[in-house]
Amino acid sequence: MGLLSDPNRRRALINLLTRLNAPICGMPVEWLMKTMQARGLEVYTQRFSRTLPFPDENKERYMVKGTNVYGILRAPRAPRTEALVLSAPCTPGDNNNQAVGLLLGLAQYFRNQIYWAKDIIFLVNEHDLIGMQAWLEGYHHTNTTGMDWSPLQGRGGSIQAALSLELSSDVVTSMDLVLEGLNGQLPNLDLANLFYAFCQKIGVLCTIQGKLQRNDWDSVSGYSHAVQTMMLMVMKQASGRSWGDHGLFLRYHIEAATIKGINSFRQYKTDITTIGRLLEGMYRKLNNLLERLHQSYFFYLMPSLSHFVSIGYYMPAFGLLAVILLLRALDLWVQLATPPSSSPGVLSVLTPLVISHLTGAALYTLPIRFQEMAVEHFPVSETEAVVLTAIAVYTAGLALPHNTHRLLSGEGTEQGWRVLKLVAVLYLAVLLGCTALINFSLGFILALTLVPAAAFVTPHVPKVLSAFILVILSPACTLLFSVFFFQELQEMPVSFLDGWLMYLSVISQGILDHSLYGSLVYPLIALLVYPCWLLFWNILFWK
Amino acid sequence: MAAYRCSSPVWLFILCSFSVFIIAGSEETPVAQEQHANVPDNPQTAAETAEQTEKETGGAEERRWEGTEVRDAATQKQAEPVVLQSTPRPKDDFQEELVVRPLHSGDIYASFQFRTLWETDFMRGNKVSHYRLFPKSLGQVISKFSVRELHISFTQGYWRTMQWGQPYLPSPPGAELWVWFQDSVTDVDATWKELTNVLSGIFCASLNFIDSTNTVQPSASFKPLGIGNVTDHRFLRYATLPREIVCTENLTPWKKLLPCGSKAGLAVLLKSEKLFHSSFHSQAVHIRPVCQDWQCKTTSWELRQTLNVVFDLHNSGQGKREWSLFKMFSRTLTEACPLASSSKIYIDITDNPEGEHFELSPATSLLSQAMVLGDRRTFSVYDLTQQDTFGSVRSLNLLIRWKSTEGDMLRPLLHAERYVAGYGLQTGEIHTLMYNNHPYRSFPVLLLDSVPWYLRLYIHTLTVTSKGKDNKPSYIHYQPSKDRVRPHLLEMLVQLPPNSVTEVTVQFERALLKWTEYTPDPNHGFYVGSSVISSLVPSTVAMDTNSTQERPLFSSFFPCKEESSYFVRVYTEPLLVNLPTPDFSMPYNVICLTCTVVAVGYGSLYNLLTRSFQIEEPSPGLAKRIANVIRKMRGVPPL
């Protein structure tokens, strides 16, 4: 591994980095194209534009227009069937200039090597995830989110693996691996192992969730450290967002991860050459792959970089929770079968189902639909309008006259709520089961809060206390607690007001993630989980 | 090499007879000496003896002349396997040629062509048994399998049309084989099967993997390139193996087919350690019947061996931007192949009339012009049959030194690309893009797609669009696939409007294979061969239609029927498609689990069933045992 051992090459890289450190307005497309061409790559660009459903206040963007620049290093004597991707987001300002510089330096070095068997695509994407989404949709010629992009001119066949590089600060003390992708998808565990192995070999500090690995597993503090790391992963996975540019690759069955250089103010400093050697090593390993990464786990949780909890260990925990629902359903079934009394009409079950789902549909559609009207009538911004509409619809759902079925089918009977609860319990079991299979963390967190409520709610418990508990255990409150819990885990506790603001922004981000990248958490909550919870609310107020 | 080897028995025979002569001579010479010694003793008979010796020596001289004649022939044979000079005119002819084209991107393209022409008829009743320049192994293949035309290519890498322009001889990545059989062949499929197996042995390649599942009969895309106007595509077979890896073991048998082997001439340069240190490598063998003269009264067989290689500027490892024969091939040239009637090196200097882009040394005054790929190109020519080409150092090492930097992408008139769209493992869509970059002329292209059966094409979703409008193909030939028997074949004649991109899309479903049908590396994916786009592209200059005129070899491969256009074949990249793949480690887990269950469950049951049970007597008490010991000592039976 002779990267940058040549003084000329090192000087070139340093020149490049100083050039990049100068402030740049927007992305220097022309300059990037010229630089990549000078390094002997095939250079192409892709334009894209996207109007967000409502302005994103976190990133201050609404009408997004940008250009992705990518250069393809053609492998000698390879028929363009396989490719690897190295990407670096180019953000306005100079946040990620180090990464772009390193990418170009690596491109130059890689170009002179003979051993490549797969094409390597060096991608500089603008507007981080939106640009990446545009590029991936263009590469695979799909359009799932209604974005405008110009078709790609050059391709490298099927992409086998991808790494995204983020070096946000000039001083890097450790490399952090980000795995959580869209909808809680994770790359193959071998990619994480590869990263860990090379960090060990080269001697770079490596972290996951920004936390160093500790060796004292036996002690309480070591154990709680590992649990904390794992819970962070659970929270991030449950959010269903892509926590780095890599997250969008996973939809296309491309193993991908983001490597972040972080400055955690430790004594240990890593220079950019070492990061280059790390990436070179990883790419040479990936280049040697005969098959896609498939041997290792796709479902895992990581308490540290060198340890993982496989699906076989964590799934029983969820299974035990789901069994409660099934037992409760069995109990209800037996109760319904034993006393030979009049069976309740279909309407008494169907009406609450339909009403709660209509409420869910309103929660899904109204916030974006009514933002303009809300902005006209209230002194709020678009984002606030959307979030507040969502909260308003959610709360209005609680106050809806849920006993409308009585108008249709007369008095609610004892049998009636039992049938409704049986349906609701089974519905919840199926819903949580499916969710946990796709995104374990989300399924587990929902199960933790919803299962107790579902198991014990009847019309005969004390109304006020139960109503309070039920609201506390509702999906919206779960999200609020999760925000505080997440901050706590990150060792950045916030005051209630800040937490509330964060909660509002998380809701807006969730809605944006859904419309921009196709994240499924918002429709899942709005269309399925919330109506299901409303059924239990309905049972509590059964008359 | 084959010719050389097959002549060796004849050669041995001549050597043997020659040694017999020598032995006879050595027996006779002492007699002559004796007679010479006798001369002073008996002067009377001097005249007689003189006469006699004259006769003797005369005879000896005659024999020696013959002997030397034979020896000459023998030594000549050792150097070059030519038959005796008495043959009036050899009916075969060998030419070799190297074209070097400095590419726009700074890379360099070297194309070797070796042509053997032989005026013979393999199809006559009597077997052709005497081979001179033509390799016997291929001659026998032609006559045994009644081959009319045979084209085989092995390629490692993909030709980058956007950077390199059009190649002289296009070929798809992997192996490609297409054969026209004679009308006399009755069972074409069986002959084809046998032929592929034989060729697999000759070229040391996995051509034996060609079977009915990857063989098609294109109706229009592959017309015979030689004489004979057969159009019945029943006698045509076409197959590609996109996964075939080409390496030295394919190069060695290919070199052996050359008359000089790799011993002399241009083939000296073909050293595998350099040829495979390149961006692109392609070798091919084309056999076809061609006209002997313009009247076309007699036909002869043409064997064309071509090798194309592109060297990468960046991988050369040195900072200097220069190329030489030595740097490219690690050899220099010292002689032409002695069997070759022509041996030339052409350097394309069209883009460099004043020497502004690169510098060429040693300089040559010999220039040549040729119509290649719709353009008039100028070449510097080095004739290796002339001794002065090699100069005083007796070796030719051409040097090209770049002056300018590398350029942008090219816009070739016709190029194409292909990719798989969509995600997930159930369905997908194949997109083929064809670019016509001609500013005002539209031209028709023939698109040939051969897709394996495990991608089930939904042919009703086939769309052809140009400039956003539907572009109806004027001819479609579609043969649906049969599972595990034959692939899909789709041929279309599409008119490409000027300055446009034409997109052909078709959706497919990925089949679930039987578990034995997966390759050992199923997660690598499955290959779909390149699409073939054949077209007559409008030419900027009048093309040369006279096919028999002496022309450089590289410009005379594809027959040119009209002046205004030229034939181009473009191959797209092959595709790598992932099929739904079961977890193959699961059977292992299942086997482990069942074995454990069987071992524990069945084992314990078997144990219970086969064990014989006996009632064991309770062990006697201590007092009883002591009593028994005492009784035993006394000789009394125990209790």
XYZ file of N, CA, C and O in Angstrom, chain B residues 614-619:
24
model
N -32.099 -57.955 30.921
C -31.998 -59.072 31.873
C -32.197 -58.532 33.282
O -31.840 -57.385 33.565
N -32.740 -59.391 34.103
C -32.915 -58.985 35.490
C -31.607 -59.219 36.212
O -31.076 -60.332 36.226
N -31.104 -58.189 36.725
C -29.828 -58.314 37.420
C -30.101 -58.654 38.885
O -30.967 -58.043 39.514
N -29.393 -59.650 39.359
C -29.593 -60.017 40.752
C -28.989 -58.964 41.657
O -27.926 -58.440 41.354
N -29.703 -58.671 42.708
C -29.120 -57.699 43.634
C -27.815 -58.253 44.213
O -27.687 -59.466 44.460
N -26.846 -57.396 44.403
C -25.535 -57.852 44.866
C -25.654 -58.378 46.304
O -26.393 -57.807 47.119
